[in-house]
Coordinates of C-alpha atoms and ligand atoms in Angstrom, one line a residue:
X121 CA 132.8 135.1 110.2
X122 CA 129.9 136.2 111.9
X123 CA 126.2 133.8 112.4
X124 CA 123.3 135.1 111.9
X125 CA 120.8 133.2 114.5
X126 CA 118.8 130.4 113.0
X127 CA 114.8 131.6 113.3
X128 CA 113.6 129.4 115.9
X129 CA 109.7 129.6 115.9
X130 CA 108.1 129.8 119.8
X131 CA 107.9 127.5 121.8
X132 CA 107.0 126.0 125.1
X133 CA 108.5 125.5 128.3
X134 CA 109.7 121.3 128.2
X135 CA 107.7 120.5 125.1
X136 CA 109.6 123.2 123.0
X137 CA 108.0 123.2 119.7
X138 CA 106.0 119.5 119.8
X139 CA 102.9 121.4 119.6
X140 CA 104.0 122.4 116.0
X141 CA 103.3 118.6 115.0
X142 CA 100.0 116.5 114.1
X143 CA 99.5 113.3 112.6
X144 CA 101.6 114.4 109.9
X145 CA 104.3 115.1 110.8
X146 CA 106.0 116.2 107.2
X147 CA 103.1 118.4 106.2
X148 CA 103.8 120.4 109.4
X149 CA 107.7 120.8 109.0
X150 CA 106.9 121.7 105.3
X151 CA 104.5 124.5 106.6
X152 CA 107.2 125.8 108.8
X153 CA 109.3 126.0 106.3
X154 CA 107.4 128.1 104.4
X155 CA 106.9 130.1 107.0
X156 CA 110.5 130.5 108.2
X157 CA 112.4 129.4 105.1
X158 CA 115.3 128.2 104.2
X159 CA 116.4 126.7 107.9
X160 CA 114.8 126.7 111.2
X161 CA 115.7 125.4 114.5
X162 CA 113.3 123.3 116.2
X163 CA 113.2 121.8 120.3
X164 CA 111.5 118.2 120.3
X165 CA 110.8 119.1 124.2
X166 CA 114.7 119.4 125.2
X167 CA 116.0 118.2 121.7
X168 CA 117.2 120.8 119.0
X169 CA 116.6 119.9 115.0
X170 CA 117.8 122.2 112.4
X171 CA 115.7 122.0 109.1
X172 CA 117.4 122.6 106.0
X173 CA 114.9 123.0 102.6
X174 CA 117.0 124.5 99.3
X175 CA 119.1 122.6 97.4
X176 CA 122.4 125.0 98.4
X177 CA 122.0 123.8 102.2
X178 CA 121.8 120.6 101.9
X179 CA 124.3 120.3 99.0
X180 CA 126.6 121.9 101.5
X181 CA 125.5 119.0 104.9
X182 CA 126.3 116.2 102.0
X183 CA 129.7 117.1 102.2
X184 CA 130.8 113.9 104.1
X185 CA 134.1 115.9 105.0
X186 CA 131.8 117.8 107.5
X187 CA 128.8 115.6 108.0
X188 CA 128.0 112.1 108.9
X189 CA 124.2 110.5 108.8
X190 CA 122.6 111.3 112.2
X191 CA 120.9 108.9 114.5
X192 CA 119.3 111.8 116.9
X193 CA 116.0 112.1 115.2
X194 CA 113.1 109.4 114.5
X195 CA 116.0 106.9 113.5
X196 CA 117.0 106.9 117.3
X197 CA 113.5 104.8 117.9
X198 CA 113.4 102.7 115.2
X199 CA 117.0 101.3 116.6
X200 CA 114.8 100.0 119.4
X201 CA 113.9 97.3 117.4
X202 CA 116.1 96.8 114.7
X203 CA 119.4 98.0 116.3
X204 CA 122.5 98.2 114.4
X205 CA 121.1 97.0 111.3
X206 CA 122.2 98.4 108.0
X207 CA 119.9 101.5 108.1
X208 CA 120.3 102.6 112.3
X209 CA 123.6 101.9 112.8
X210 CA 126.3 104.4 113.0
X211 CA 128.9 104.8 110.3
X212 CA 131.7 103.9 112.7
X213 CA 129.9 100.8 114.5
X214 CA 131.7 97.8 113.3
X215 CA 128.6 96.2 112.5
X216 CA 127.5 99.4 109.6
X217 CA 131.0 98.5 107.4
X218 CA 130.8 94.7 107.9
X219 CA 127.4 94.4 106.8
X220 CA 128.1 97.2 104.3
X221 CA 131.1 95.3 102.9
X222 CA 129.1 92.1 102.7
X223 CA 126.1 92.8 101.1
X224 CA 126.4 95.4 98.9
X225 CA 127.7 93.2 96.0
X226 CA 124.4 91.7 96.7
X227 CA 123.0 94.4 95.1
X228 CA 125.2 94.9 92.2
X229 CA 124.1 95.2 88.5
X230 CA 124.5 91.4 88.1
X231 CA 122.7 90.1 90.4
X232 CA 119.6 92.6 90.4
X233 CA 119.7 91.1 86.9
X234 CA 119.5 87.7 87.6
X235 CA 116.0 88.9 89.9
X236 CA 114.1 90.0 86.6
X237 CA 112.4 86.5 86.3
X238 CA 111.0 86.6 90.2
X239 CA 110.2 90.1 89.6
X240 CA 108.4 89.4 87.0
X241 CA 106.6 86.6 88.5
X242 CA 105.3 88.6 91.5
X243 CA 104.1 91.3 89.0
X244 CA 102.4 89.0 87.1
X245 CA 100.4 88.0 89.9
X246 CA 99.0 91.3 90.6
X247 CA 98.3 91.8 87.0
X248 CA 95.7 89.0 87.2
X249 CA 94.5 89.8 90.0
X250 CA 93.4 92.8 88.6
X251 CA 92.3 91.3 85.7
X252 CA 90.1 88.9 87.6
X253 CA 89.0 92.2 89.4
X254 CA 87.3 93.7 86.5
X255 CA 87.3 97.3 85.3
X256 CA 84.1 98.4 87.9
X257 CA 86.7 97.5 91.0
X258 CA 87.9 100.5 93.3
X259 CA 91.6 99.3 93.2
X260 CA 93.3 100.5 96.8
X261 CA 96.4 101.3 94.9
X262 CA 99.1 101.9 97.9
X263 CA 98.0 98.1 99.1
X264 CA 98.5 96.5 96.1
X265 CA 101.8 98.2 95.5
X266 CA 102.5 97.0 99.0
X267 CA 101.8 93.4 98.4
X268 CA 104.1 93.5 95.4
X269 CA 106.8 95.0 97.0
X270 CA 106.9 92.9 99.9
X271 CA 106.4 89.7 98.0
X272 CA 109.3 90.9 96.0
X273 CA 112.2 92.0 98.3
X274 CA 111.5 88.4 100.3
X275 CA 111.2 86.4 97.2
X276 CA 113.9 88.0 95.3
X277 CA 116.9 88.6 98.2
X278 CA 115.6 85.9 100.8
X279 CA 113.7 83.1 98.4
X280 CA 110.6 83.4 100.5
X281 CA 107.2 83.6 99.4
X282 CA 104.5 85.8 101.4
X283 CA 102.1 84.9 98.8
X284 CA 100.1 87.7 99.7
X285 CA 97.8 88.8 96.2
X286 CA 96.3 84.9 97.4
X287 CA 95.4 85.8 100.8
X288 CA 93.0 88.5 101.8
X289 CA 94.6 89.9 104.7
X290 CA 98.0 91.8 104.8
X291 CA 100.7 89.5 106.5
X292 CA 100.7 90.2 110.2
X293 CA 104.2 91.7 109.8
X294 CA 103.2 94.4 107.5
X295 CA 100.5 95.5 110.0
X296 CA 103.3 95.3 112.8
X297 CA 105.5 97.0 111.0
X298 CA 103.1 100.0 110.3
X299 CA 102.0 100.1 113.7
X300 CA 105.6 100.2 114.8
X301 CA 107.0 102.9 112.4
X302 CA 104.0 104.9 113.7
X303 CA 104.9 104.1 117.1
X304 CA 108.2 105.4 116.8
X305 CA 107.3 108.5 115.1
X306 CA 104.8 109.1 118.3
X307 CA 107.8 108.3 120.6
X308 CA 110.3 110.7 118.7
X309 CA 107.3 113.1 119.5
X310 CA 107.2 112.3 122.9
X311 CA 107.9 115.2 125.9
X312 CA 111.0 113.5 127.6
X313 CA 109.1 114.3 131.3
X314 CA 106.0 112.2 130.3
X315 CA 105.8 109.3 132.9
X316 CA 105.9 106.1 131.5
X317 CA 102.7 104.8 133.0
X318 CA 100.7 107.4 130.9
X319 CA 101.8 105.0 127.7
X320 CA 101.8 101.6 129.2
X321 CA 99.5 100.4 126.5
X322 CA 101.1 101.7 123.7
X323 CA 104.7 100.5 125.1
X324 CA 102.8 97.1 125.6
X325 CA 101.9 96.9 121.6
X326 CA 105.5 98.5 120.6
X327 CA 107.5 95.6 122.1
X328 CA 104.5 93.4 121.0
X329 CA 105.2 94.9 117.5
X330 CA 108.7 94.2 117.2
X331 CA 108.4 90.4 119.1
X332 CA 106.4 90.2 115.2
X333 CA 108.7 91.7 113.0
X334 CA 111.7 89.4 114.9
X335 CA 109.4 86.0 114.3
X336 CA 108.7 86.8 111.1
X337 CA 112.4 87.3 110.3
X338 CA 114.0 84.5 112.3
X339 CA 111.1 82.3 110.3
X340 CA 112.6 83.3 106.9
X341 CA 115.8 82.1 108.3
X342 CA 114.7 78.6 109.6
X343 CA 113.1 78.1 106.2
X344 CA 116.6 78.6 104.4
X345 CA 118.3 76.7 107.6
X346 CA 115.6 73.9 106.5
X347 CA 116.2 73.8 103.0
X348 CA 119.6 74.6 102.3
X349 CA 120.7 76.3 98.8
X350 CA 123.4 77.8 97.5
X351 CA 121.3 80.5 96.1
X352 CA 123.4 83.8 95.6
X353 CA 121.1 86.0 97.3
X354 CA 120.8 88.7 99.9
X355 CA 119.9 85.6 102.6
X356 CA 122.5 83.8 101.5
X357 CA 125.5 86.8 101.7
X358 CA 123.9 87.2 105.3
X359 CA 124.3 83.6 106.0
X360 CA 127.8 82.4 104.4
X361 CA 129.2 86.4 103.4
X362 CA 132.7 86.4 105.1
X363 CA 133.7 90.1 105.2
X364 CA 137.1 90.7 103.6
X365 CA 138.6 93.1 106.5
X366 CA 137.9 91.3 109.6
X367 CA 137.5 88.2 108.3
X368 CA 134.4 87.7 110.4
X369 CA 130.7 86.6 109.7
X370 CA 127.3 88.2 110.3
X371 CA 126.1 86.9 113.9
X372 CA 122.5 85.7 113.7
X373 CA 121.3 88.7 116.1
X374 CA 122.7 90.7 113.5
X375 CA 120.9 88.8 110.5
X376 CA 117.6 89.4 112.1
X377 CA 118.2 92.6 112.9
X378 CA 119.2 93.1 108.8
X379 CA 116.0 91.2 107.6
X380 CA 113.7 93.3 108.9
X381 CA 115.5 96.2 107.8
X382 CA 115.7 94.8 104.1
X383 CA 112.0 94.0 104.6
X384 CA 111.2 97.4 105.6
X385 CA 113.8 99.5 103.6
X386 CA 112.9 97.4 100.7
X387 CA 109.0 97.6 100.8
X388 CA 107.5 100.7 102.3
X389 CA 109.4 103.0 99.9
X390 CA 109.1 101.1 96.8
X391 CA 105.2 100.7 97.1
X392 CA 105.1 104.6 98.2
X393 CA 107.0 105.5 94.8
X394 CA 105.0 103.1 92.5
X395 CA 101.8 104.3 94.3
X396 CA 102.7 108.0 93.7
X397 CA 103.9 107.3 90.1
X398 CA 100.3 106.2 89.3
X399 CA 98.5 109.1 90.9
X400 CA 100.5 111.8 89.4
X401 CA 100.1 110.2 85.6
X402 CA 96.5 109.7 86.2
X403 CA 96.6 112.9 87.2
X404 CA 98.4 114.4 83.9
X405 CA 97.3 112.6 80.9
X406 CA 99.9 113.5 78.8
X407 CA 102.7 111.8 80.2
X408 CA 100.2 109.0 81.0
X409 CA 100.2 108.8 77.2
X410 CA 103.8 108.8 76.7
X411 CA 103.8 106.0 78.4
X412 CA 101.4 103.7 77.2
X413 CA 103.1 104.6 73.4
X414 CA 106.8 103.8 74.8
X415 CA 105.1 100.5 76.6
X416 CA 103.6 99.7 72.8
X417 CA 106.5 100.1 71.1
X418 CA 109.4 98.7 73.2
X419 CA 107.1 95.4 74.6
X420 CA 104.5 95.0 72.0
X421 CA 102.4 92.1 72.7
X422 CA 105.5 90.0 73.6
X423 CA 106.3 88.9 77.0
X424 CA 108.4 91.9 79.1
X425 CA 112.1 90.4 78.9
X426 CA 115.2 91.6 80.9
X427 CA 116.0 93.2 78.0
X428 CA 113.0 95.8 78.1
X429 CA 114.8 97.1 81.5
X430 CA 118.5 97.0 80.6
X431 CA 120.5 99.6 79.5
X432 CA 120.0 98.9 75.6
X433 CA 115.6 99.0 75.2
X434 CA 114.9 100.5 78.4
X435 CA 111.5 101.9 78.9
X436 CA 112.8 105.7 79.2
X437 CA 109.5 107.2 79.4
X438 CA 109.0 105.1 82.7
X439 CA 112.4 106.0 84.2
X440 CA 111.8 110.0 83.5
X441 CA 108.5 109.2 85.9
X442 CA 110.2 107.4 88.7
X443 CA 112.7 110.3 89.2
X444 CA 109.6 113.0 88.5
X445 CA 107.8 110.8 90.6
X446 CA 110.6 110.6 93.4
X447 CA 111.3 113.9 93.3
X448 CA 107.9 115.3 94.0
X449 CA 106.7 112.7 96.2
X450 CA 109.9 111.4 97.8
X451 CA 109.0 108.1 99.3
X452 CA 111.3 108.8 102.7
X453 CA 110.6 112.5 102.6
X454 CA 113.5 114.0 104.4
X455 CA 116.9 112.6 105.9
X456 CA 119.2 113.8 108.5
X457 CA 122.7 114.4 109.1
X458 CA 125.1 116.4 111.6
X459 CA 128.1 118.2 111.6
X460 CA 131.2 116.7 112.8
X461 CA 132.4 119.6 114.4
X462 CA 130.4 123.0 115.4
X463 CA 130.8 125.2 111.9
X464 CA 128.7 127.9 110.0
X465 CA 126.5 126.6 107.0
X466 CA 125.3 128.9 104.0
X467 CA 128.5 131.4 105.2
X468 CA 126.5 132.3 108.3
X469 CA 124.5 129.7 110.3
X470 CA 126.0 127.8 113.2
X471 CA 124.9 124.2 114.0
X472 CA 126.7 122.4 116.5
X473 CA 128.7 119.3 116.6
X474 CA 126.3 116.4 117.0
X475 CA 122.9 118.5 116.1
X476 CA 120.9 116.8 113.8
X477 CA 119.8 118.7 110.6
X478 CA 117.1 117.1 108.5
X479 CA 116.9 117.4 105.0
X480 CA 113.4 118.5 103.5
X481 CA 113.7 117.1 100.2
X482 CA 109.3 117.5 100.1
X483 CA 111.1 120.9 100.1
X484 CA 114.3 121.1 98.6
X485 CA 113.1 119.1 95.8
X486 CA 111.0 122.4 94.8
X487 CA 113.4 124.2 94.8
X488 CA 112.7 127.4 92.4
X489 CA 116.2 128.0 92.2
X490 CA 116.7 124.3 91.0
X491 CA 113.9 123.5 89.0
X492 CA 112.2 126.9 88.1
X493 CA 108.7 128.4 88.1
X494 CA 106.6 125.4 88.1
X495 CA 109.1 123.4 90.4
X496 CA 105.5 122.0 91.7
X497 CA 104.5 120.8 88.8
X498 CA 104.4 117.0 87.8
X499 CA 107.1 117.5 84.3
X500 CA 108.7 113.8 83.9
X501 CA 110.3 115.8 80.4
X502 CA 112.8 117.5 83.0
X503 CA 114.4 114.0 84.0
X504 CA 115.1 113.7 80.5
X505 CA 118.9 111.7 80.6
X506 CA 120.5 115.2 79.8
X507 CA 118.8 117.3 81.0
X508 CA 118.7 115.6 84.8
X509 CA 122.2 115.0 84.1
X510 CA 122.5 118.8 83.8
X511 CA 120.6 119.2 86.5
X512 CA 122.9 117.7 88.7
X513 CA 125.9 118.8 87.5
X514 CA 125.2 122.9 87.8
X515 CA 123.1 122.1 91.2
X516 CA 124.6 119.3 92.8
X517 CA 122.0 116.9 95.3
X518 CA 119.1 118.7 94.1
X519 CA 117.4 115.3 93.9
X520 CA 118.0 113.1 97.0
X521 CA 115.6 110.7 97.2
X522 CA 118.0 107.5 97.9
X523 CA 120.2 109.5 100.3
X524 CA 123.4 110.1 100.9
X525 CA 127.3 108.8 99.9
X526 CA 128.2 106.0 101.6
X527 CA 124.8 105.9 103.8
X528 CA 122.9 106.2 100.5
X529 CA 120.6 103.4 99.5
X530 CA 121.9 99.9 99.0
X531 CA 118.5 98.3 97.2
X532 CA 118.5 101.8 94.4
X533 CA 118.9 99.2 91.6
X534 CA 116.3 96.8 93.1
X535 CA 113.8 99.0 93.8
X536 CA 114.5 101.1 90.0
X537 CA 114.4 97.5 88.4
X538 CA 111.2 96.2 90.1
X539 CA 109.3 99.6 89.6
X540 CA 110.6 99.8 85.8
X541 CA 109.4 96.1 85.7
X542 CA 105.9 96.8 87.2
X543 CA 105.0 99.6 85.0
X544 CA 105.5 97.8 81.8
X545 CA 103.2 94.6 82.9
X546 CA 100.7 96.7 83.7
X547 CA 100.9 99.2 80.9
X548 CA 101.4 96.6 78.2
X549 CA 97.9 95.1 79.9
X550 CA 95.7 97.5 81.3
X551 CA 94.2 100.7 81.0
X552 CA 93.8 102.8 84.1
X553 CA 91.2 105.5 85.2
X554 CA 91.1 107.2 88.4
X555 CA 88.1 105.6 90.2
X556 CA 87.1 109.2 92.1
X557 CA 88.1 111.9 89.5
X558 CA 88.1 114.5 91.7
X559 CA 90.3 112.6 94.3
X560 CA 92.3 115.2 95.6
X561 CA 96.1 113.9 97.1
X562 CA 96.3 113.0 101.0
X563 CA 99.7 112.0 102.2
X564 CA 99.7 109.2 105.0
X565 CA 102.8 109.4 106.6
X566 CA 105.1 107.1 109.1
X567 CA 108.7 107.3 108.0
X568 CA 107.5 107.3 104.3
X569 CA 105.0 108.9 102.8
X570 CA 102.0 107.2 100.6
X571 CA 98.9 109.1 98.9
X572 CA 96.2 107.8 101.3
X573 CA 92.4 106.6 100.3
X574 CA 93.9 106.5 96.8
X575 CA 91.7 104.4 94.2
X576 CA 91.8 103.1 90.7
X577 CA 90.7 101.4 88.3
X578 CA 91.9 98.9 85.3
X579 CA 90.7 97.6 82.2
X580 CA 92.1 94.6 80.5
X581 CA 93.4 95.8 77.2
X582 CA 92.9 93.0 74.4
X583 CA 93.9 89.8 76.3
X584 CA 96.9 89.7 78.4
X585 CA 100.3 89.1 77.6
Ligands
HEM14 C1 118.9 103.7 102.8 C2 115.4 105.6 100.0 C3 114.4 101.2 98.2 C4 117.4 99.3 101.5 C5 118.0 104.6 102.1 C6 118.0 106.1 102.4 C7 117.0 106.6 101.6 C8 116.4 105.5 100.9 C9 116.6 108.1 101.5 C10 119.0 106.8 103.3 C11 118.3 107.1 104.7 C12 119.1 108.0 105.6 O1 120.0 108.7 105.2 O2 118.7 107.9 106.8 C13 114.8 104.6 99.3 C14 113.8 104.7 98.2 C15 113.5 103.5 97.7 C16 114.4 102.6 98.4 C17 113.2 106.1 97.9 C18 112.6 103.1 96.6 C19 112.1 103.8 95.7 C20 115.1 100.3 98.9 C21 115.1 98.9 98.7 C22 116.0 98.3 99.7 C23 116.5 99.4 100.5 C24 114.3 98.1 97.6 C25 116.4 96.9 99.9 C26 116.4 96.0 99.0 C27 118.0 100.3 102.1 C28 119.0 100.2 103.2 C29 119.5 101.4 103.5 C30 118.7 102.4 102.7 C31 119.5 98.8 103.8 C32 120.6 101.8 104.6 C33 121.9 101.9 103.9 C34 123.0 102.2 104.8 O3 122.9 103.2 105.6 O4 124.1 101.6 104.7 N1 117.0 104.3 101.2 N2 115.1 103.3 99.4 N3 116.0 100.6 100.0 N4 117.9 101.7 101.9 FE1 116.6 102.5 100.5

């Protein structure tokens, strides 16, 4: 068949198309997208990336036949640090299927299960936090949310407390590991002739950076080394976890290497979700309504049990906004594959073998085609069980936001369980008002998005449960 060329907007000699980017880097490749459609080609300086935004294209790159995950873009630089860890390695390294093999029953039903009780805990901790707070405190909700998901992915998988709603700074390693995701977006953006000695200062604080995130890592470890437990937890699959095909254990570079990736993989994106969830039901009082009524009647002033997230009881009002929520506000915005050989996608577009094509799911996600006319509006009565599930069927991946097959998310459950979790505490305790009602939404990005200088507030209902 014949190609039709893929629109390729101008560029510069060497630096190709970087001047297209600014500090936000997803804002940008959304605007091009709507100014070029459904796929554009793009030269990071010498580097081509195709961008794919309707759900037809990149239903068509999830086809793991033809396409594997690609390590080209951004991912490239976070490897730097974190090397063949879960999330940067490639499919066929050895190290992606053995820690694959290992820790994924880690995350299986049962033992997310078994995590409700430390979930819990950690969520109550915010929740009196903010009720020590008072209702006339500006709450900065994306740093709260990040407390509590950091404190829970190292309590729950790695039995380690960062205790950090009783300390008033963030934990060094959460300001190192901004700073380095933000670094390595910069570096991704980076013209390949630029001499080094032009960044010697920022390369300086990079390696600094990671020398962080690898202490704070290999302390977790000597903790566990210190007080031994036969706790069946993420730590402990890293530590004792023989992997049935080679026989072979994780090597303790590699376990470093796969803490810091379960600390970032399991924190930045679940805080960006929860944080979005609140904005966009402060933001439609209806389905804030909804609910508050479904909190009511499924908790009532008991104590949130494991049962309240199961299968059985679930809180369905709060699961219909978490895909709403992910869906509009995906928390890793886009994702990025590349074809295993050259070959033609939508009938008539050629991408070559090794060419990384990202996946705009802050695009695709809207798709009208998908999700209608007011595809851009906040609906969580679409993710209905049925309906999403007929979603899915007629447009298959039309909502992305864990990923893809086997290189899809590993910690879905935790991060559904903890959010689901969460929600109830603080719906069964407080009631929340935007704190600037005219806030209008600002995305800060790194490799996930959060809604940035975003404030609320909360007040206690009738004594807390
Ligand atoms: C992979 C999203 C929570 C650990 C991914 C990918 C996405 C994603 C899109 C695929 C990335 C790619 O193709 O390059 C999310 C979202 C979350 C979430 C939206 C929360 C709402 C978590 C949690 C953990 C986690 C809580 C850990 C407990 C990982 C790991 C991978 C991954 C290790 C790499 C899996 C592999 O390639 O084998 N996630 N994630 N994520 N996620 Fe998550």
């Amino acid at each position: 068949a014949d190609s039709v060329p893929i629109p390729e907007p101008p560029g510069l000699p060497f630096l190709g198309n970087l001047g297209e980017f600014t500090a936000n880097p997803i804002e940008d490749i959304v605007r091009l997208s709507n100014t070029y459609g459904e796929i554009y080609r793009l030269h990071m300086g010498s580097r081509p990336v195709v961008f794919i935004s309707t759900q037809a294209l990149v239903n068509e790159v999830c086809d793991e036949k033809r396409f594997q995950k690609s390590l080209s873009s951004v991912l490239r630089v976070v490897r730097e640090g974190v090397h063949d860890g879960l999330f940067t390695a490639h499919s066929d390294e050895p190290n992606w299927g053995k820690a694959h093999r290992v820790l994924t029953p880690a995350f299986g039903p049962l033992p997310i299960r078994d995590m409700f009780d430390e979930m819990h805990d950690i969520s109550s901790q915010l929740a009196l936090k903010l009720a020590r707070h008072g209702p006339h405190k500006p709450i900065p909700v994306s740093d709260e949310f990040t407390k509590l998901a950091l404190d829970t992915i190292a309590l729950c998988s790695m039995d380690y407390r960062f205790n950090s709603y009783y300390k008033d700074k963030m934990h060094p390693f959460v300001q190192a590991m901004g700073d380095f995701l933000a670094e390595c977006g910069r570096r991704n953006r980076r013209p390949g002739f630029a001499p080094n000695f032009l960044y010697r200062a920022a390369n300086e604080k990079f390696y600094n950076d990671i020398a962080i995130l690898r202490d704070t890592a290999n302390a977790v470890v000597e903790a566990r080394r210190k007080n031994p437990s036969d706790r069946k937890d993420l730590l402990g699959a890293m530590l004792n976890g023989v992997d049935p095909q080679t026989g072979e254990k994780l090597s303790d570079a590699n376990i470093t290497d796969q803490l810091i990736t379960f600390l970032i993989a399991g924190h930045e994106t679940t805080s960006g979700t929860l944080s979005f969830a609140f904005y966009h039901l402060l933001k439609n009082p209806s389905a804030y309504r909804k609910v508050q009524e479904e909190a009511d009647a499924v908790l009532g002033k008991g104590p949130a049990k494991v049962e309240h997230v199961s299968k059985l009881v679930y809180i369905q009002a709060a699961i219909q906004v978490l895909r709403e929520t992910l869906r509009l506000s995906a928390a890793i915005p886009a994702f990025s594959v590349e074809a295993l050989e050259d070959t033609l996608i939508g009938g008539k577009y050629l991408v070559h073998k090794g060419e990384p094509i990202t996946c705009v799911l802050a695009k695709s996600h809207l798709d009208p085609v998908v999700y209608g006319d007011d595809a851009n509006d906040f609906k969580p009565e679409r993710m209905l069980d049925d309906e999403f599930a007929r979603l899915n069927r007629e447009f298959p991946n039309c909502w992305k936001p864990f990923g893809n097959g086997k290189r899809g998310c590993i910690g879905r459950g935790f991060a559904w369980n903890e959010a689901v979790i969460a929600m109830a505490i603080l719906f069964q305790n407080f009631n929340f008002s935007l704190d600037d009602p005219n806030y209008q939404l600002e995305i800060a990005s790194s490799l996930t998005i959060k809604p940035k200088d975003f404030f609320m507030r909360a007040t206690l209902r009738d004594g807390m449960t």
